[in-house]
Amino acid sequence: MEAKTNKYDKPVLTLVGAGPGDPELISIKGANALKRAKVVLYDALVNPEILEYAPKNSLKVYVGKRANNHSHTQDEINKLIVDYSYKYGNVVRLKGGDPFIFGRGKEEAEYAELHGIKVAVIPGLSSATTLPALKGISLTSRGISESFWVLSGTTQNNQLASDIKLAAKSSATIVILMGRNKLSEIVEIFKNNNKSGVPVAVIQNGSLANEKTAISTIENIEKLVEQKNVGTPSIIIIGEVVRQHTEYVCEYLHSNLLQNQIKENETSHV
């Protein structure tokens, strides 16, 4: 255990989930925790507008990690948590989505507790459930899907998560985080399970003004994602419930309207 030489004997670390991006989707409790923070350590997926909840004179430290671009290693982040906690007394660790859903929040909490720091956790809205809901997709829907899986698309070794092969055999709705760069592999797995016609939605920057969405089938999703330039960070939603997506519904209604107009025109010329 590291020596504690700074002035605060009873420091507090609060792990706060910032939600999927929209600054209004953070919880009231999370916003209140930020208002009391002396230091905020924030991730790449945190909307900078959320930092406005923190006092102007608080220290705000970016510790974001993106694929192949880490500002700090996890070990360095852990040490910063301990150092700032004892130096300033009240630290908020602000993480995108929910800290305990592919956010390594548990690791950071255990490290802080090991060093004598009291830890509080304020959950956040995960993109896995929030973004589908914002698009009118019910992950479970009577007569369509009785359950859903939430998976990471990429392991810490940058390999495709093996659980996706199991998920592809299921009738459940599949939600994959951190899977955009593995889309080709994911598509191949679902094709091998005779699911080429299953609907898919890929959503980048969900809940934000610069959101991009591609909605198609397993067979055609890669081509559409490229056409619409849908990049990262994205979530992938696979399953029949994707037909509830607002874009799919609009296209369906538009198609029916055109068909009805064609029939009316044909009738009027008889």
XYZ file of C-alpha atoms in Angstrom:
270
model
C 0.000 0.000 0.000
C 1.236 3.453 -0.900
C 2.112 5.905 1.831
C -0.518 8.570 2.514
C 1.260 11.865 3.070
C -1.379 14.418 2.080
C -3.670 16.449 4.281
C -7.048 14.664 4.052
C -7.354 11.668 6.376
C -10.868 10.622 5.277
C -11.059 11.214 1.517
C -14.097 10.281 -0.558
C -14.250 9.016 -4.124
C -17.595 9.097 -5.920
C -18.023 7.047 -9.086
C -20.632 8.816 -11.213
C -22.278 7.555 -14.380
C -22.634 10.406 -16.869
C -25.159 8.646 -19.102
C -24.975 8.116 -22.872
C -24.053 11.660 -23.923
C -26.946 14.096 -23.594
C -25.994 16.228 -20.553
C -29.609 16.181 -19.317
C -29.490 12.398 -18.970
C -27.229 12.457 -15.919
C -29.071 11.765 -12.661
C -29.865 14.538 -10.181
C -27.756 12.711 -7.609
C -24.846 12.558 -10.053
C -25.130 16.275 -10.816
C -25.221 17.073 -7.089
C -22.080 15.013 -6.520
C -20.315 17.042 -9.219
C -21.352 20.274 -7.500
C -19.376 19.201 -4.407
C -16.318 17.903 -6.261
C -12.856 19.300 -5.705
C -11.474 17.162 -8.551
C -13.196 15.529 -11.524
C -11.437 12.756 -13.430
C -13.445 12.299 -16.616
C -13.489 9.891 -19.546
C -13.528 10.308 -23.324
C -17.228 9.461 -23.601
C -18.283 12.184 -21.157
C -19.989 15.177 -22.748
C -17.891 18.243 -21.765
C -21.114 20.145 -20.997
C -21.617 17.887 -17.964
C -18.466 19.341 -16.416
C -20.374 22.614 -16.000
C -22.133 21.035 -13.020
C -18.790 21.066 -11.166
C -17.500 24.229 -9.421
C -15.521 26.536 -11.694
C -12.498 26.331 -9.407
C -12.504 22.522 -9.291
C -9.701 20.630 -10.980
C -10.857 18.807 -14.117
C -8.526 16.117 -15.419
C -9.059 14.241 -18.681
C -8.141 10.572 -18.402
C -9.954 9.314 -21.484
C -9.162 6.094 -23.284
C -10.114 5.412 -26.883
C -8.996 2.596 -29.140
C -5.248 2.946 -29.725
C -5.298 6.344 -28.015
C -5.018 6.236 -24.229
C -4.245 9.459 -22.394
C -3.484 7.368 -19.287
C -3.133 3.672 -18.570
C -5.529 2.126 -16.072
C -2.719 1.863 -13.521
C -2.016 5.574 -13.925
C -5.697 6.407 -13.461
C -5.842 4.318 -10.293
C -2.839 6.163 -8.861
C -4.333 9.541 -9.769
C -7.505 8.590 -7.902
C -5.527 7.889 -4.744
C -3.244 10.926 -5.036
C -6.029 13.420 -5.705
C -8.304 11.901 -3.066
C -5.761 12.446 -0.300
C -4.686 15.836 -1.627
C -8.156 17.343 -2.215
C -10.495 15.180 -0.123
C -13.396 14.886 -2.569
C -12.917 13.346 -6.012
C -15.547 12.463 -8.618
C -14.647 9.809 -11.151
C -16.975 10.651 -14.038
C -17.535 7.823 -16.497
C -19.687 7.553 -19.631
C -22.833 5.467 -19.337
C -22.834 3.423 -16.141
C -19.522 2.867 -14.301
C -20.262 -0.810 -13.728
C -21.177 -1.723 -17.328
C -17.908 -2.180 -19.228
C -16.607 0.871 -17.384
C -14.025 -0.723 -15.038
C -15.757 1.073 -12.190
C -15.460 -1.921 -9.879
C -11.702 -2.094 -10.407
C -11.285 1.564 -9.536
C -13.537 1.295 -6.500
C -11.620 -1.690 -5.138
C -8.278 0.045 -5.706
C -9.477 3.148 -3.851
C -10.874 1.117 -0.954
C -7.605 -0.820 -0.722
C -5.912 2.538 -0.101
C -8.301 3.590 2.641
C -10.596 5.786 0.546
C -14.349 5.735 1.109
C -16.198 5.001 -2.139
C -19.719 5.936 -3.199
C -21.348 4.817 -6.435
C -23.972 6.738 -8.399
C -25.167 4.631 -11.334
C -25.734 6.142 -14.757
C -27.963 5.415 -17.733
C -26.214 2.897 -19.952
C -26.214 3.423 -23.706
C -27.145 -0.263 -23.971
C -30.689 0.438 -22.784
C -31.067 4.208 -23.209
C -30.259 4.587 -26.901
C -32.661 1.875 -28.101
C -35.422 3.462 -25.994
C -34.738 6.909 -27.461
C -35.283 5.386 -30.901
C -38.504 3.652 -29.946
C -36.944 0.199 -29.726
C -38.176 -1.923 -26.836
C -35.430 -4.465 -26.143
C -38.067 -6.827 -24.810
C -41.408 -6.880 -26.580
C -44.344 -9.211 -26.099
C -44.440 -11.838 -28.816
C -41.119 -10.677 -30.301
C -38.336 -10.879 -27.714
C -38.485 -12.147 -24.156
C -34.914 -11.191 -23.179
C -31.836 -9.289 -24.247
C -28.076 -9.760 -24.073
C -25.605 -6.946 -23.525
C -22.089 -7.784 -24.685
C -18.771 -6.141 -25.282
C -17.690 -6.553 -28.886
C -13.997 -6.391 -28.084
C -11.936 -8.013 -25.334
C -9.000 -6.348 -23.598
C -6.748 -8.195 -26.053
C -8.594 -6.534 -28.954
C -10.204 -9.806 -29.974
C -13.859 -10.399 -30.778
C -15.704 -11.471 -27.623
C -16.410 -15.205 -27.750
C -19.864 -14.781 -26.181
C -21.118 -13.268 -29.449
C -21.060 -16.753 -30.989
C -23.371 -17.934 -28.202
C -25.600 -14.883 -28.508
C -26.049 -15.416 -32.241
C -27.726 -18.747 -31.503
C -30.267 -17.088 -29.220
C -33.671 -15.603 -30.067
C -32.964 -12.728 -27.679
C -32.268 -9.133 -28.681
C -28.508 -8.585 -28.856
C -26.891 -5.284 -27.853
C -23.167 -5.002 -28.537
C -21.039 -2.188 -27.147
C -17.557 -1.434 -28.489
C -18.229 -3.588 -31.537
C -18.140 -1.188 -34.497
C -14.589 -2.161 -35.478
C -15.596 -5.822 -35.321
C -18.759 -5.417 -37.405
C -17.554 -7.633 -40.261
C -16.786 -10.487 -37.879
C -20.112 -10.042 -36.091
C -22.009 -10.073 -39.386
C -20.248 -13.262 -40.462
C -21.174 -15.031 -37.238
C -24.866 -14.156 -37.611
C -24.859 -15.165 -41.273
C -23.429 -18.545 -40.265
C -26.431 -18.914 -37.962
C -28.903 -18.307 -40.832
C -29.762 -14.793 -39.645
C -28.935 -12.757 -42.736
C -32.423 -11.234 -42.762
C -32.476 -10.154 -39.109
C -32.774 -6.348 -38.627
C -29.802 -4.413 -37.259
C -29.319 -0.845 -36.034
C -25.912 0.778 -35.591
C -26.012 4.055 -33.667
C -23.046 6.409 -33.299
C -23.029 9.278 -30.773
C -26.523 8.374 -29.639
C -28.571 11.107 -27.869
C -26.307 13.846 -29.302
C -26.859 16.345 -32.126
C -24.227 14.629 -34.284
C -25.853 11.210 -33.981
C -25.647 8.883 -36.991
C -27.778 5.805 -37.507
C -27.752 2.944 -40.001
C -30.620 0.477 -39.976
C -30.809 -2.540 -42.262
C -30.383 -6.329 -42.086
C -27.386 -8.467 -41.253
C -26.963 -9.001 -44.988
C -26.721 -5.309 -45.877
C -25.679 -3.448 -42.739
C -21.973 -3.152 -43.570
C -22.648 -1.426 -46.866
C -25.078 1.050 -45.265
C -22.739 1.802 -42.359
C -20.041 2.712 -44.861
C -22.440 4.820 -46.946
C -23.575 6.783 -43.893
C -20.063 6.948 -42.444
C -21.181 5.577 -39.081
C -18.073 5.284 -36.930
C -17.242 5.011 -33.243
C -18.388 5.124 -30.529
C -21.372 3.063 -31.648
C -23.736 0.463 -30.292
C -25.105 -2.397 -32.372
C -28.646 -3.694 -31.813
C -29.595 -6.980 -33.475
C -33.052 -8.525 -33.421
C -36.627 -8.324 -34.661
C -37.363 -5.479 -32.236
C -35.237 -3.217 -34.448
C -38.270 -3.017 -36.747
C -39.687 -0.660 -34.086
C -36.913 1.876 -34.802
C -38.339 5.268 -35.779
C -36.370 5.287 -39.051
C -37.613 1.814 -39.973
C -41.221 2.800 -39.185
C -40.936 5.982 -41.288
C -39.504 4.054 -44.223
C -42.245 1.439 -43.887
C -45.008 4.079 -43.824
C -43.415 5.960 -46.721
C -43.238 2.761 -48.752
C -46.898 1.948 -48.052
C -47.921 5.505 -48.949
C -46.137 5.253 -52.300
C -47.749 1.896 -53.014
C -51.200 3.299 -52.225
C -50.593 6.298 -54.481
C -49.533 3.998 -57.316
C -52.709 1.926 -56.875
C -54.879 5.067 -56.837
C -53.224 6.342 -60.009
C -53.737 3.010 -61.717
C -57.406 2.970 -60.668
C -58.014 6.546 -61.842
C -56.758 5.654 -65.332
C -59.019 2.652 -65.716
